[in-house]
Amino acid sequence: MPNTSNSPQEKTPAPAIRAYLGGSFDPVHNGHLEVAMSVYQHLLPIATRLQRTLHVSLLPNARSPFKTQSTDPNHRLAMLKLATENTLIQINELELWQAPPVYTIDSVRTLRQQYPNDNLIFIMGMDSAQSLDKWKDGLRLTDHVNLWVFNRQSSTNVSDGISDGISDNTLSPKKKIASVQNLAVLKTQLPLALQAHITDSPIELLTPTIHHSTDSSNSNSTDPTSPDLNSPDLKNANQGRIYIDSRPITAVSSTQIREQLQRIDDQTNKMPVAERQIASIASINDIISNTESNPLAKWLNPAVYQYIIAHQLYSAAQFR
C-alpha cells in the first residue's frame, strides 16, 4: 500500500527483490539469458503487486575454483554487456575483479551485508545444487540467500543447433502428472541437510521461514495473489528457502560452445586468407539470420559472436 505518513521510519522503501545467476559466462550464451529472463518474468507480477523493485543480474566470476583457466574478465564483461543490451537483465561485477579463487559463500555474505533488508535469490541448476555439500560452506548458502534451482536436462549437443529453452508452461494433464512426479524425484537429489528448506511456491522465497502457511490450500499455489504478503508481520529474514523449478531447461554449456568455436576456427584457418575473411562474414550473417547452417546460430547473440571473431577468442590455436 502507498505510504502517506510523514514519519521517516514509515517511509522506508519496501525490500527489493534481487536474483543472481552466477557463472563464468565464457562465453555468455542464450541459455543464460533464457534462465535469467524466466526468473524475471516469474517474479515480476509478484514484485508489481508488492510495489517492490525487481533486479535480476548475471554475476560473472573471476575464475571458478573448479577451472584452471578462463578468458580475460574484460572480454567476458564486454560480451555480457553486448548480450544484455536492450534487455531487463543487469550485470553485477562483485566477483569479476577479485583474485581467484572466489567462493560463492563469500559472495552471498557480501550481498547480504550490502542489502540486509532485501530478498536475495541465487539461481543455479540442479547439477550444482545437488553437489552443494562439496562446495566451500555450500550448505550454509541458505543462511544468507534463497535458492532458485532449475532442472537441467541431459547435455545438448551444440552442433545439433536445437534450442528448446525452457519448456512451455502449458502442459497436458499427463505432462503435469509427470512434472509432479519429477519434482518429487528432484527434491531427493538435494543434500539431505537442505531438503527441509524446500518450498513448493516461489512466493515463499519472499517471506520468512517462521511464517510458513499451515493452510494446505495455499502450500502449492504459485498464484501471487493467494498469500497475504502485505501483512505488517511479514519482514525479511536471512534464513533462506529453496524453490525447485521443475520445468526442464536445455543444458548447453559454455564449454561445448568453446569446443564448437575451436572446430570452426580450425576449419577456417585451413582456408586461404581471402576465403577465411568471407567465411567469417558468412558466419556472422548466419547468426544474425538465425539460420540452421551454423550450429551456433541458436546459442550466441550476433554481437557476441562478432566480438569473439574480432578478438580471436576461443581459437583452436589458444589450446594447442
GROMACS .gro file of C-alpha atoms in nm:
model
  320
    1MET     CA    1   0.000   0.000   0.000
    2PRO     CA    2   0.125   0.356  -0.070
    3ASN     CA    3   0.282   0.517   0.234
    4THR     CA    4   0.133   0.862   0.311
    5SER     CA    5   0.282   0.908   0.657
    6ASN     CA    6   0.535   1.182   0.726
    7SER     CA    7   0.728   0.955   0.960
    8PRO     CA    8   1.081   0.889   0.823
    9GLN     CA    9   1.069   0.536   0.959
   10GLU     CA   10   0.749   0.458   0.772
   11LYS     CA   11   0.892   0.597   0.450
   12THR     CA   12   1.150   0.319   0.436
   13PRO     CA   13   1.109   0.161   0.091
   14ALA     CA   14   0.985  -0.197   0.064
   15PRO     CA   15   1.261  -0.457   0.038
   16ALA     CA   16   1.381  -0.503  -0.318
   17ILE     CA   17   1.390  -0.845  -0.482
   18ARG     CA   18   1.735  -0.931  -0.614
   19ALA     CA   19   1.810  -1.251  -0.806
   20TYR     CA   20   2.156  -1.354  -0.926
   21LEU     CA   21   2.271  -1.609  -1.182
   22GLY     CA   22   2.639  -1.682  -1.130
   23GLY     CA   23   2.886  -1.837  -1.370
   24SER     CA   24   3.195  -1.785  -1.579
   25PHE     CA   25   2.991  -1.683  -1.888
   26ASP     CA   26   3.282  -1.791  -2.102
   27PRO     CA   27   3.118  -1.711  -2.337
   28VAL     CA   28   2.771  -1.591  -2.237
   29HIS     CA   29   2.505  -1.767  -2.446
   30ASN     CA   30   2.131  -1.754  -2.499
   31GLY     CA   31   2.073  -2.031  -2.245
   32HIS     CA   32   2.200  -1.799  -1.970
   33LEU     CA   33   1.964  -1.523  -2.078
   34GLU     CA   34   1.667  -1.759  -2.104
   35VAL     CA   35   1.711  -1.872  -1.744
   36ALA     CA   36   1.755  -1.517  -1.612
   37MET     CA   37   1.453  -1.389  -1.807
   38SER     CA   38   1.240  -1.681  -1.689
   39VAL     CA   39   1.305  -1.585  -1.327
   40TYR     CA   40   1.240  -1.218  -1.405
   41GLN     CA   41   0.907  -1.292  -1.575
   42HIS     CA   42   0.801  -1.524  -1.293
   43LEU     CA   43   0.879  -1.269  -1.022
   44LEU     CA   44   0.758  -0.955  -1.199
   45PRO     CA   45   0.384  -0.989  -1.117
   46ILE     CA   46   0.471  -1.057  -0.754
   47ALA     CA   47   0.706  -0.759  -0.736
   48THR     CA   48   0.447  -0.537  -0.906
   49ARG     CA   49   0.177  -0.633  -0.658
   50LEU     CA   50   0.406  -0.574  -0.361
   51GLN     CA   51   0.537  -0.249  -0.512
   52ARG     CA   52   0.891  -0.376  -0.485
   53THR     CA   53   1.182  -0.315  -0.718
   54LEU     CA   54   1.296  -0.626  -0.905
   55HIS     CA   55   1.658  -0.682  -1.014
   56VAL     CA   56   1.779  -0.994  -1.194
   57SER     CA   57   2.154  -0.992  -1.256
   58LEU     CA   58   2.425  -1.205  -1.410
   59LEU     CA   59   2.712  -1.250  -1.163
   60PRO     CA   60   3.030  -1.335  -1.356
   61ASN     CA   61   3.307  -1.490  -1.150
   62ALA     CA   62   3.678  -1.416  -1.159
   63ARG     CA   63   3.753  -1.781  -1.221
   64SER     CA   64   3.572  -2.085  -1.098
   65PRO     CA   65   3.761  -2.280  -0.828
   66PHE     CA   66   3.692  -2.587  -1.045
   67LYS     CA   67   3.857  -2.444  -1.359
   68THR     CA   68   4.224  -2.390  -1.438
   69GLN     CA   69   4.179  -2.105  -1.685
   70SER     CA   70   3.923  -1.863  -1.816
   71THR     CA   71   3.907  -1.581  -2.068
   72ASP     CA   72   4.021  -1.235  -1.962
   73PRO     CA   73   3.747  -1.079  -1.748
   74ASN     CA   74   3.750  -0.766  -1.965
   75HIS     CA   75   3.645  -0.976  -2.265
   76ARG     CA   76   3.381  -1.166  -2.069
   77LEU     CA   77   3.237  -0.842  -1.933
   78ALA     CA   78   3.230  -0.687  -2.281
   79MET     CA   79   3.039  -0.990  -2.415
   80LEU     CA   80   2.796  -0.976  -2.122
   81LYS     CA   81   2.723  -0.611  -2.195
   82LEU     CA   82   2.655  -0.693  -2.560
   83ALA     CA   83   2.431  -0.987  -2.470
   84THR     CA   84   2.224  -0.794  -2.214
   85GLU     CA   85   2.190  -0.473  -2.415
   86ASN     CA   86   1.824  -0.378  -2.456
   87THR     CA   87   1.718  -0.643  -2.203
   88LEU     CA   88   1.595  -0.619  -1.844
   89ILE     CA   89   1.887  -0.825  -1.718
   90GLN     CA   90   2.166  -0.648  -1.527
   91ILE     CA   91   2.531  -0.733  -1.461
   92ASN     CA   92   2.689  -0.741  -1.116
   93GLU     CA   93   3.070  -0.721  -1.113
   94LEU     CA   94   3.114  -0.820  -0.748
   95GLU     CA   95   3.326  -1.128  -0.819
   96LEU     CA   96   3.478  -1.037  -1.153
   97TRP     CA   97   3.778  -0.836  -1.036
   98GLN     CA   98   3.865  -1.038  -0.727
   99ALA     CA   99   4.174  -1.259  -0.718
  100PRO     CA  100   4.064  -1.620  -0.771
  101PRO     CA  101   3.954  -1.847  -0.632
  102VAL     CA  102   3.636  -1.668  -0.530
  103TYR     CA  103   3.378  -1.874  -0.344
  104THR     CA  104   3.002  -1.836  -0.367
  105ILE     CA  105   2.959  -1.837   0.010
  106ASP     CA  106   3.179  -1.526   0.037
  107SER     CA  107   2.981  -1.352  -0.236
  108VAL     CA  108   2.640  -1.420  -0.081
  109ARG     CA  109   2.767  -1.298   0.255
  110THR     CA  110   2.881  -0.976   0.089
  111LEU     CA  111   2.549  -0.936  -0.089
  112ARG     CA  112   2.362  -0.990   0.237
  113GLN     CA  113   2.576  -0.721   0.402
  114GLN     CA  114   2.510  -0.483   0.112
  115TYR     CA  115   2.135  -0.550   0.107
  116PRO     CA  116   2.039  -0.652   0.462
  117ASN     CA  117   1.666  -0.591   0.413
  118ASP     CA  118   1.622  -0.718   0.057
  119ASN     CA  119   1.505  -1.058  -0.062
  120LEU     CA  120   1.808  -1.225  -0.219
  121ILE     CA  121   1.778  -1.521  -0.457
  122PHE     CA  122   2.066  -1.722  -0.602
  123ILE     CA  123   1.984  -1.910  -0.925
  124MET     CA  124   2.151  -2.240  -1.012
  125GLY     CA  125   2.098  -2.568  -1.193
  126MET     CA  126   2.013  -2.891  -1.013
  127ASP     CA  127   2.352  -3.030  -1.116
  128SER     CA  128   2.513  -2.761  -0.900
  129ALA     CA  129   2.256  -2.776  -0.619
  130GLN     CA  130   2.296  -3.149  -0.564
  131SER     CA  131   2.671  -3.103  -0.511
  132LEU     CA  132   2.647  -2.812  -0.265
  133ASP     CA  133   2.784  -3.033   0.012
  134LYS     CA  134   3.111  -3.035  -0.184
  135TRP     CA  135   3.131  -2.655  -0.213
  136LYS     CA  136   3.306  -2.443   0.044
  137ASP     CA  137   3.031  -2.395   0.308
  138GLY     CA  138   2.781  -2.479   0.037
  139LEU     CA  139   2.524  -2.597   0.289
  140ARG     CA  140   2.537  -2.252   0.452
  141LEU     CA  141   2.422  -2.061   0.143
  142THR     CA  142   2.066  -2.060   0.272
  143ASP     CA  143   2.185  -1.874   0.582
  144HIS     CA  144   2.215  -1.571   0.355
  145VAL     CA  145   2.007  -1.620   0.039
  146ASN     CA  146   1.722  -1.818  -0.110
  147LEU     CA  147   1.791  -2.065  -0.390
  148TRP     CA  148   1.600  -2.100  -0.716
  149VAL     CA  149   1.701  -2.434  -0.866
  150PHE     CA  150   1.635  -2.522  -1.230
  151ASN     CA  151   1.601  -2.874  -1.360
  152ARG     CA  152   1.871  -2.908  -1.623
  153GLN     CA  153   1.815  -3.178  -1.881
  154SER     CA  154   2.096  -3.401  -2.002
  155SER     CA  155   2.351  -3.206  -2.202
  156THR     CA  156   2.252  -3.098  -2.551
  157ASN     CA  157   2.486  -3.134  -2.845
  158VAL     CA  158   2.559  -2.777  -2.957
  159SER     CA  159   2.631  -2.893  -3.310
  160ASP     CA  160   2.267  -3.003  -3.338
  161GLY     CA  161   2.166  -2.638  -3.327
  162ILE     CA  162   1.849  -2.726  -3.135
  163SER     CA  163   1.735  -2.498  -2.854
  164ASP     CA  164   1.411  -2.574  -2.677
  165GLY     CA  165   1.493  -2.331  -2.398
  166ILE     CA  166   1.258  -2.356  -2.103
  167SER     CA  167   0.963  -2.583  -2.161
  168ASP     CA  168   0.618  -2.437  -2.214
  169ASN     CA  169   0.416  -2.357  -1.903
  170THR     CA  170   0.108  -2.503  -2.077
  171LEU     CA  171   0.128  -2.875  -2.005
  172SER     CA  172  -0.109  -3.158  -2.088
  173PRO     CA  173  -0.262  -3.346  -1.792
  174LYS     CA  174  -0.021  -3.636  -1.847
  175LYS     CA  175   0.276  -3.397  -1.854
  176LYS     CA  176   0.152  -3.224  -1.538
  177ILE     CA  177   0.142  -3.560  -1.355
  178ALA     CA  178   0.489  -3.640  -1.485
  179SER     CA  179   0.607  -3.297  -1.372
  180VAL     CA  180   0.478  -3.356  -1.016
  181GLN     CA  181   0.644  -3.697  -1.008
  182ASN     CA  182   0.963  -3.547  -1.147
  183LEU     CA  183   0.958  -3.275  -0.880
  184ALA     CA  184   0.937  -3.539  -0.606
  185VAL     CA  185   1.245  -3.706  -0.751
  186LEU     CA  186   1.429  -3.375  -0.786
  187LYS     CA  187   1.371  -3.293  -0.419
  188THR     CA  188   1.552  -3.610  -0.313
  189GLN     CA  189   1.856  -3.510  -0.520
  190LEU     CA  190   1.941  -3.218  -0.291
  191PRO     CA  191   2.177  -3.284   0.001
  192LEU     CA  192   1.972  -3.415   0.293
  193ALA     CA  193   2.060  -3.114   0.510
  194LEU     CA  194   1.891  -2.880   0.260
  195GLN     CA  195   1.572  -3.075   0.191
  196ALA     CA  196   1.391  -2.917   0.485
  197HIS     CA  197   1.432  -2.577   0.315
  198ILE     CA  198   1.237  -2.678   0.003
  199THR     CA  199   0.917  -2.487  -0.075
  200ASP     CA  200   0.660  -2.554  -0.344
  201SER     CA  201   0.599  -2.189  -0.430
  202PRO     CA  202   0.842  -1.918  -0.546
  203ILE     CA  203   0.645  -1.663  -0.348
  204GLU     CA  204   0.774  -1.832  -0.031
  205LEU     CA  205   1.119  -1.701  -0.124
  206LEU     CA  206   0.990  -1.359  -0.024
  207THR     CA  207   0.858  -1.447   0.321
  208PRO     CA  208   1.037  -1.556   0.639
  209THR     CA  209   1.051  -1.919   0.742
  210ILE     CA  210   0.855  -1.866   1.065
  211HIS     CA  211   0.551  -1.759   0.864
  212HIS     CA  212   0.502  -2.084   0.668
  213SER     CA  213   0.132  -2.121   0.598
  214THR     CA  214  -0.043  -2.412   0.770
  215ASP     CA  215  -0.325  -2.395   0.517
  216SER     CA  216  -0.264  -2.677   0.269
  217SER     CA  217  -0.477  -2.500   0.010
  218ASN     CA  218  -0.208  -2.233  -0.020
  219SER     CA  219   0.100  -2.451   0.013
  220ASN     CA  220   0.121  -2.548  -0.354
  221SER     CA  221  -0.009  -2.224  -0.501
  222THR     CA  222   0.202  -2.021  -0.741
  223ASP     CA  223  -0.064  -1.751  -0.762
  224PRO     CA  224   0.097  -1.429  -0.633
  225THR     CA  225  -0.241  -1.314  -0.506
  226SER     CA  226  -0.301  -1.612  -0.274
  227PRO     CA  227  -0.090  -1.532   0.040
  228ASP     CA  228  -0.132  -1.200   0.216
  229LEU     CA  229   0.220  -1.072   0.159
  230ASN     CA  230   0.119  -0.720   0.256
  231SER     CA  231   0.074  -0.827   0.617
  232PRO     CA  232   0.274  -0.597   0.851
  233ASP     CA  233   0.406  -0.908   1.028
  234LEU     CA  234   0.598  -1.021   0.721
  235LYS     CA  235   0.954  -0.897   0.748
  236ASN     CA  236   1.266  -1.006   0.566
  237ALA     CA  237   1.461  -1.293   0.722
  238ASN     CA  238   1.804  -1.424   0.635
  239GLN     CA  239   1.705  -1.790   0.663
  240GLY     CA  240   1.654  -1.893   0.304
  241ARG     CA  241   1.430  -2.136   0.124
  242ILE     CA  242   1.481  -2.345  -0.187
  243TYR     CA  243   1.238  -2.342  -0.479
  244ILE     CA  244   1.284  -2.617  -0.738
  245ASP     CA  245   1.158  -2.509  -1.080
  246SER     CA  246   1.072  -2.845  -1.236
  247ARG     CA  247   1.038  -2.709  -1.588
  248PRO     CA  248   1.331  -2.865  -1.775
  249ILE     CA  249   1.581  -2.635  -1.942
  250THR     CA  250   1.822  -2.736  -2.213
  251ALA     CA  251   2.164  -2.789  -2.059
  252VAL     CA  252   2.404  -2.642  -2.310
  253SER     CA  253   2.738  -2.543  -2.162
  254SER     CA  254   2.987  -2.272  -2.248
  255THR     CA  255   3.246  -2.550  -2.276
  256GLN     CA  256   3.052  -2.706  -2.564
  257ILE     CA  257   3.026  -2.370  -2.737
  258ARG     CA  258   3.400  -2.310  -2.698
  259GLU     CA  259   3.471  -2.650  -2.849
  260GLN     CA  260   3.243  -2.574  -3.143
  261LEU     CA  261   3.411  -2.237  -3.193
  262GLN     CA  262   3.751  -2.407  -3.193
  263ARG     CA  263   3.634  -2.654  -3.458
  264ILE     CA  264   3.504  -2.375  -3.679
  265ASP     CA  265   3.825  -2.179  -3.626
  266ASP     CA  266   4.036  -2.482  -3.712
  267GLN     CA  267   3.843  -2.531  -4.034
  268THR     CA  268   3.867  -2.166  -4.143
  269ASN     CA  269   4.240  -2.149  -4.063
  270LYS     CA  270   4.298  -2.410  -4.333
  271MET     CA  271   4.148  -2.175  -4.593
  272PRO     CA  272   4.336  -1.908  -4.788
  273VAL     CA  273   4.321  -1.563  -4.625
  274ALA     CA  274   4.060  -1.421  -4.864
  275GLU     CA  275   3.830  -1.721  -4.822
  276ARG     CA  276   3.880  -1.708  -4.446
  277GLN     CA  277   3.753  -1.349  -4.431
  278ILE     CA  278   3.449  -1.439  -4.641
  279ALA     CA  279   3.379  -1.738  -4.415
  280SER     CA  280   3.393  -1.518  -4.104
  281ILE     CA  281   3.147  -1.271  -4.253
  282ALA     CA  282   2.920  -1.557  -4.359
  283SER     CA  283   2.927  -1.699  -4.007
  284ILE     CA  284   2.820  -1.366  -3.859
  285ASN     CA  285   2.540  -1.342  -4.115
  286ASP     CA  286   2.428  -1.693  -4.018
  287ILE     CA  287   2.398  -1.585  -3.656
  288ILE     CA  288   2.212  -1.265  -3.745
  289SER     CA  289   1.972  -1.456  -3.972
  290ASN     CA  290   1.942  -1.738  -3.718
  291THR     CA  291   1.999  -1.997  -3.990
  292GLU     CA  292   2.046  -2.367  -3.930
  293SER     CA  293   2.362  -2.377  -4.141
  294ASN     CA  294   2.565  -2.256  -3.844
  295PRO     CA  295   2.510  -2.466  -3.528
  296LEU     CA  296   2.598  -2.166  -3.309
  297ALA     CA  297   2.311  -1.960  -3.451
  298LYS     CA  298   2.074  -2.084  -3.181
  299TRP     CA  299   2.308  -2.011  -2.895
  300LEU     CA  300   2.505  -1.689  -2.948
  301ASN     CA  301   2.393  -1.329  -2.970
  302PRO     CA  302   2.514  -1.190  -3.307
  303ALA     CA  303   2.706  -0.908  -3.139
  304VAL     CA  304   2.874  -1.156  -2.904
  305TYR     CA  305   2.975  -1.380  -3.194
  306GLN     CA  306   3.110  -1.082  -3.385
  307TYR     CA  307   3.310  -0.982  -3.076
  308ILE     CA  308   3.454  -1.334  -3.047
  309ILE     CA  309   3.567  -1.329  -3.409
  310ALA     CA  310   3.704  -0.973  -3.391
  311HIS     CA  311   3.914  -1.055  -3.084
  312GLN     CA  312   4.005  -1.407  -3.196
  313LEU     CA  313   3.871  -1.565  -2.878
  314TYR     CA  314   3.841  -1.940  -2.834
  315SER     CA  315   4.057  -2.010  -3.136
  316ALA     CA  316   4.198  -2.358  -3.169
  317ALA     CA  317   4.549  -2.212  -3.153
  318GLN     CA  318   4.489  -2.095  -2.795
  319PHE     CA  319   4.451  -2.452  -2.676
  320ARG     CA  320   4.734  -2.622  -2.862
   0.00000   0.00000   0.00000
